[in-house]
Short mmCIF file of C-alpha atoms in Angstrom, two decimals:
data_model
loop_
_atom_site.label_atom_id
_atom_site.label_comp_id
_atom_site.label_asym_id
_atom_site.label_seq_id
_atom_site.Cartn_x
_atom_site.Cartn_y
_atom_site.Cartn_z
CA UNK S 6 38.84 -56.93 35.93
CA UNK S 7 39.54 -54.34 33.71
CA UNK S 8 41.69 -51.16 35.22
CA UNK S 9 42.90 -47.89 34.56
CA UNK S 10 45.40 -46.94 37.01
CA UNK S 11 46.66 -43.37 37.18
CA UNK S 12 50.07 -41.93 39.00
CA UNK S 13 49.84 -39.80 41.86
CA UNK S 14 48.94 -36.09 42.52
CA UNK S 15 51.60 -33.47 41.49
CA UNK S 16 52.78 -30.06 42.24
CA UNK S 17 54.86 -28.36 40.44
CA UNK S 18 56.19 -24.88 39.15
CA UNK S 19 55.15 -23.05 35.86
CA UNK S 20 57.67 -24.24 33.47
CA UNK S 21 58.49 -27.19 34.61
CA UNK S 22 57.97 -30.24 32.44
CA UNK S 23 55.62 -33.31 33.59
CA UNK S 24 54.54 -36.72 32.48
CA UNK S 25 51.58 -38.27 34.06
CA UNK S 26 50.95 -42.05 33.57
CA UNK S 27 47.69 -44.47 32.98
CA UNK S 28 48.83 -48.19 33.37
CA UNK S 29 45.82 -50.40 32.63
CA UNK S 30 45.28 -54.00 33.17
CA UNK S 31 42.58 -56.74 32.29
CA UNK S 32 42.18 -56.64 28.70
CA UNK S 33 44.55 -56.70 25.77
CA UNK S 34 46.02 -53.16 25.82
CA UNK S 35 46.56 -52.31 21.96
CA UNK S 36 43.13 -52.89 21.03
CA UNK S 37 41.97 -50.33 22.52
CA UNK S 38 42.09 -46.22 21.76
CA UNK S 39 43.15 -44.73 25.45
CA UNK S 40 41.76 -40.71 25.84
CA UNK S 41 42.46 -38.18 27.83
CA UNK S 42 39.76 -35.59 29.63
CA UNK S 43 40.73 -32.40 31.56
CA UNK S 44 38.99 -31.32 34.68
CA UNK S 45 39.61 -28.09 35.67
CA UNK S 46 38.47 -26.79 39.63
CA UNK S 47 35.06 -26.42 40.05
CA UNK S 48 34.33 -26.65 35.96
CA UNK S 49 32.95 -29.85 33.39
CA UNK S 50 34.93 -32.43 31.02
CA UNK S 51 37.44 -31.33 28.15
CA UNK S 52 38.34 -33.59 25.60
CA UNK S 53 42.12 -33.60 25.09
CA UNK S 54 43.13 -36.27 22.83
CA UNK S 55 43.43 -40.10 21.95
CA UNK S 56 45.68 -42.58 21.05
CA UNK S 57 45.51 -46.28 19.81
CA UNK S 58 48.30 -48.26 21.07
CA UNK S 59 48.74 -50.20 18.51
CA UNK S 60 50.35 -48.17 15.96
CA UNK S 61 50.37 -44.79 18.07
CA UNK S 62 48.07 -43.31 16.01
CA UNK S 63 47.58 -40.05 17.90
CA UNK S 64 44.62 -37.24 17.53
CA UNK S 65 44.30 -34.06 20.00
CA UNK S 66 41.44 -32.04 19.89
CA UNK S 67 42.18 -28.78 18.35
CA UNK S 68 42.06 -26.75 21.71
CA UNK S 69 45.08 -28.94 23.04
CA UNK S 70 47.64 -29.32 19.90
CA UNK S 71 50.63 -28.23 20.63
CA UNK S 72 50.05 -28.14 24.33
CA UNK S 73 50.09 -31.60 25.05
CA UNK S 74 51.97 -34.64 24.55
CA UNK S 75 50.04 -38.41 24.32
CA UNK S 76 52.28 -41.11 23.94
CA UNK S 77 52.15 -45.19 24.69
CA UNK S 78 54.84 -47.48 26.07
CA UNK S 79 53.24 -51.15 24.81
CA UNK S 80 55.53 -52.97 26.72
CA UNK S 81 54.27 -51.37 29.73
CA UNK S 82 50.65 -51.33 29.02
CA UNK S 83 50.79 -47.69 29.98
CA UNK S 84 49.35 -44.89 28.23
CA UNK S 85 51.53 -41.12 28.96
CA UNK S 86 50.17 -37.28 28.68
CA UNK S 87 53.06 -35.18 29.32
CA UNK S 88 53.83 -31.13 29.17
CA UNK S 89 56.77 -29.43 28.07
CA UNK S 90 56.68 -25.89 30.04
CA UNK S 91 53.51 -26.08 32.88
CA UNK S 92 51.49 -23.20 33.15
CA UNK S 93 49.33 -22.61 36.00
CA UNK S 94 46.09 -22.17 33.91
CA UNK S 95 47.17 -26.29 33.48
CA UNK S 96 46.03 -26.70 37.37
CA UNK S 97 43.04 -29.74 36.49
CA UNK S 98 42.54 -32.98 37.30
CA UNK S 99 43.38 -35.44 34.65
CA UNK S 100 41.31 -38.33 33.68
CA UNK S 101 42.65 -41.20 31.24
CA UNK S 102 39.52 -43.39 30.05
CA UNK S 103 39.21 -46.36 27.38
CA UNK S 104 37.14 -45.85 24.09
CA UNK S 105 34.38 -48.00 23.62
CA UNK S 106 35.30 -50.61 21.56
CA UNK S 107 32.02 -50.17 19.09
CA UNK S 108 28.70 -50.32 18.71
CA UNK S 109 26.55 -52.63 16.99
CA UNK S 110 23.71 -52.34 15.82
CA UNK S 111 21.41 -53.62 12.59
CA UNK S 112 24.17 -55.61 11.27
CA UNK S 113 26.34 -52.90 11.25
CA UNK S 114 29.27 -51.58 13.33
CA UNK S 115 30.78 -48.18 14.21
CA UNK S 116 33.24 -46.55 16.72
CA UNK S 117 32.04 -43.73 18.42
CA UNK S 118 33.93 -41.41 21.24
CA UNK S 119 33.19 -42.57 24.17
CA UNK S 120 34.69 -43.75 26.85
CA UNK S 121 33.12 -46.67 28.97
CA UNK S 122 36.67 -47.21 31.59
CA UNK S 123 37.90 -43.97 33.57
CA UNK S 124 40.63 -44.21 35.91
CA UNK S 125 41.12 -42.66 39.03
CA UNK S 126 42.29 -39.48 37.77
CA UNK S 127 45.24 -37.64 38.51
CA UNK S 128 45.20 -34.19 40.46
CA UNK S 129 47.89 -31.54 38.86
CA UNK S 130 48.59 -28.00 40.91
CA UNK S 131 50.89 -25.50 38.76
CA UNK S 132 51.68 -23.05 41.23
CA UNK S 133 54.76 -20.94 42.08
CA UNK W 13 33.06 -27.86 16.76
CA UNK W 14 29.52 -29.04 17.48
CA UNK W 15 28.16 -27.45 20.90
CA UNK W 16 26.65 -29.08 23.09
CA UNK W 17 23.91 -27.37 25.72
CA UNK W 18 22.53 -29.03 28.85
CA UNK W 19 19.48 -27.71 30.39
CA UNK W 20 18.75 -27.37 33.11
CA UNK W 21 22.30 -26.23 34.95
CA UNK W 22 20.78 -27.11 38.06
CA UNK W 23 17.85 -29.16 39.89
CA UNK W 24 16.80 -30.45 42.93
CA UNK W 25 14.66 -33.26 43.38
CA UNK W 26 13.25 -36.03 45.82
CA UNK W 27 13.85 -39.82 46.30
CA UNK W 28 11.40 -41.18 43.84
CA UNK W 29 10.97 -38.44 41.50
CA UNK W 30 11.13 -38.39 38.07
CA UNK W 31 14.01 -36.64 36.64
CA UNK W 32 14.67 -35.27 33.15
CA UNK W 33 17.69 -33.47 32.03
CA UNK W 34 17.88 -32.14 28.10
CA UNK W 35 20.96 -31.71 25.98
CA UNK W 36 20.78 -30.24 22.40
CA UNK W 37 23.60 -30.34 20.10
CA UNK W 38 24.58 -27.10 17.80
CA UNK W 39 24.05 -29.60 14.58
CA UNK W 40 22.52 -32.47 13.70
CA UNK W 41 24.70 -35.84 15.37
CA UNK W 42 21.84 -38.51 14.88
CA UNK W 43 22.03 -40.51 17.38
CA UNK W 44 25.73 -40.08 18.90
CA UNK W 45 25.24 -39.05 21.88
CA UNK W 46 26.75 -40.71 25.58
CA UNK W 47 25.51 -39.96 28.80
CA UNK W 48 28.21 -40.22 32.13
CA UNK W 49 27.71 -39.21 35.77
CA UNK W 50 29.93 -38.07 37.90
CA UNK W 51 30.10 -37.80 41.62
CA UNK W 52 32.12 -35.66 43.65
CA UNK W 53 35.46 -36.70 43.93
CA UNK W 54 34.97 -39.73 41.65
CA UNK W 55 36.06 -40.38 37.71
CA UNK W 56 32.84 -39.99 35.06
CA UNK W 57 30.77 -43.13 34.67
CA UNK W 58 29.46 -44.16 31.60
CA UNK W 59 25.50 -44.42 31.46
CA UNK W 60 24.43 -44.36 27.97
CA UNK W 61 25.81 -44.26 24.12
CA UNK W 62 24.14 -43.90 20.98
CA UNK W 63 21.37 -42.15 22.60
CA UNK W 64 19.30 -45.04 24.41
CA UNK W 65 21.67 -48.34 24.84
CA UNK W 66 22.20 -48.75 28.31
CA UNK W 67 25.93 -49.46 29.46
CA UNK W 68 25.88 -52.84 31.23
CA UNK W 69 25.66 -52.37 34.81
CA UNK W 70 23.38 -49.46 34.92
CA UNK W 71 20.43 -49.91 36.82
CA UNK W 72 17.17 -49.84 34.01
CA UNK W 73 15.65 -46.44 35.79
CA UNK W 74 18.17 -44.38 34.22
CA UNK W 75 17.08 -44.21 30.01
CA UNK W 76 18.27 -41.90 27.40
CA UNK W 77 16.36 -40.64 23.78
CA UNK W 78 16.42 -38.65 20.76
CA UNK W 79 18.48 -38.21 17.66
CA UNK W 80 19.61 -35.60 15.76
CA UNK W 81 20.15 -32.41 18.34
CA UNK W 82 17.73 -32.89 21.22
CA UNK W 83 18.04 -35.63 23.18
CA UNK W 84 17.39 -36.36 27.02
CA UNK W 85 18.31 -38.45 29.79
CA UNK W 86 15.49 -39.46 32.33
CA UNK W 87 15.93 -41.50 35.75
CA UNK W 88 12.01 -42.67 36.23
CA UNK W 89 12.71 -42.98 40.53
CA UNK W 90 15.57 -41.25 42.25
CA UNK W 91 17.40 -43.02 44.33
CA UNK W 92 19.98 -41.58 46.96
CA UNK W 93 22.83 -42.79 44.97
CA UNK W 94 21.74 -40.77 41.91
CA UNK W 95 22.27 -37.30 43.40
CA UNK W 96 25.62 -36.19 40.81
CA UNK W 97 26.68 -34.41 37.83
CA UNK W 98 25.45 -35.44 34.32
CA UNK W 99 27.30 -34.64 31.58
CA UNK W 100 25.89 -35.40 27.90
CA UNK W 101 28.92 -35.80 24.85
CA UNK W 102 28.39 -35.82 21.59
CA UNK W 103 30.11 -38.82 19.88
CA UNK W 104 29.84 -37.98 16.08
CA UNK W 105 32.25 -35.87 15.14
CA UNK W 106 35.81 -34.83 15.74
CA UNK W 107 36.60 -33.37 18.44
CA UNK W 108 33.99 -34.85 20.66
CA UNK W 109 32.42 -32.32 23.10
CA UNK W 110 30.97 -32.37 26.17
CA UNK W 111 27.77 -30.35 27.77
CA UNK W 112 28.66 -27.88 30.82
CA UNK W 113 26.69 -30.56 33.20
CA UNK W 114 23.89 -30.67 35.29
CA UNK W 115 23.91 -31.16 38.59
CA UNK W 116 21.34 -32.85 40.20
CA UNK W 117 20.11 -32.00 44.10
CA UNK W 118 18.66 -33.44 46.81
CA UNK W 119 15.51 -30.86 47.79
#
């Protein structure tokens, strides 16, 4: 079975650092782009960023360069998103999700950007 | 960054109705589009990519259609398990984007 398995809640202060892991399971783990998605209370889905885990290959959307950190440890099969100095405007729940591997159709192939595994999710409260 | 708009923000509806919720995309994406739900408390569940192709393990009521910037998602008989937030996601171009969502309620 195929799983994405994300670490616990945290709470922590504004300016604090934090690295939040995905550890999946059930399929071959660098074949796959992992993403990230941002929840934040009471609002919709915000892309964040992707990685393949193969060669680390790394793209953030444009609204979270420089804010965030995605990174891969292959020997773990676990996929990080991590933040240098918190801010309580950070205060979301974090998905980590698996990119389709393609689609198919007419003889022809494609990726797209979209994510058909989500884990759990994991809760983060920035508050002093 | 392509926009995408979800109409409408809100709607209630019976068991067995016939549901139809409308995104529409700020430019042309052909037919890139996913559909997820999303129940409270719970991680976003893939329904539907490129528009119409059903995700495997999605009951056949749910379908999606369109191409280019109007699409829409349409569940022909509610069932109590339905009732969530749909959010549409344009899968063209870079970044992706998602639609604010539309939550669907039980009247």
């Amino acid at each position: 079975e195929v799983q994405l398995v994300q670490s616990g809640a945290e709470v922590k202060k504004p300016g604090e650092s934090l690295k939040i892991s995905c550890k999946v399971s059930g399929y071959t783990f660098t074949n796959y782009w992992i993403g990230w998605v941002r929840q934040m209370p009471g609002k919709g889905l915000e892309w964040m960023g992707i990685i393949y885990p193969g060669d680390s290959d790394t793209r953030y959307s444009p609204s979270f360069q420089g804010q965030v950190t995605i990174s891969v440890d292959k020997s773990m099969s676990t996929a990080y998103l991590q933040w240098s100095s918190l801010k309580a405007s950070d205060t979301a729940m974090y998905y980590c999700a698996r990119r389709l591997l393609g689609y198919c159709s007419g003889g022809s192939c494609r990726t797209l950007y979209v994510f058909d595994i989500w884990g759990q999710g994991t809760m983060v409260t920035v508050s002093s | 960054d392509i926009q995408m708009t979800q109409s409408p923000s809100s709607v209630s509806a019976s068991v067995g109705d016939r549901v139809t919720i409308t995104c529409r995309a700020s430019q042309d994406i052909s037919s890139w589009l996913a559909w997820y739900q999303q129940k409270p408390g719970k991680a976003p569940k893939l329904l539907i990519y490129a528009a119409s192709t059903l995700q495997s393990g999605v009951p056949s009521r749910f379908s999606g259609s369109g191409s280019g910037t109007d699409f829409t998602l349409t569940i022909s008989s509610l069932q109590p398990e339905d009732f969530a937030t749909f959010y549409c996601q344009q899968a063209n171009s870079f970044p992706p984007s998602f639609g604010q969502g539309t939550k669907l309620e039980i009247k």
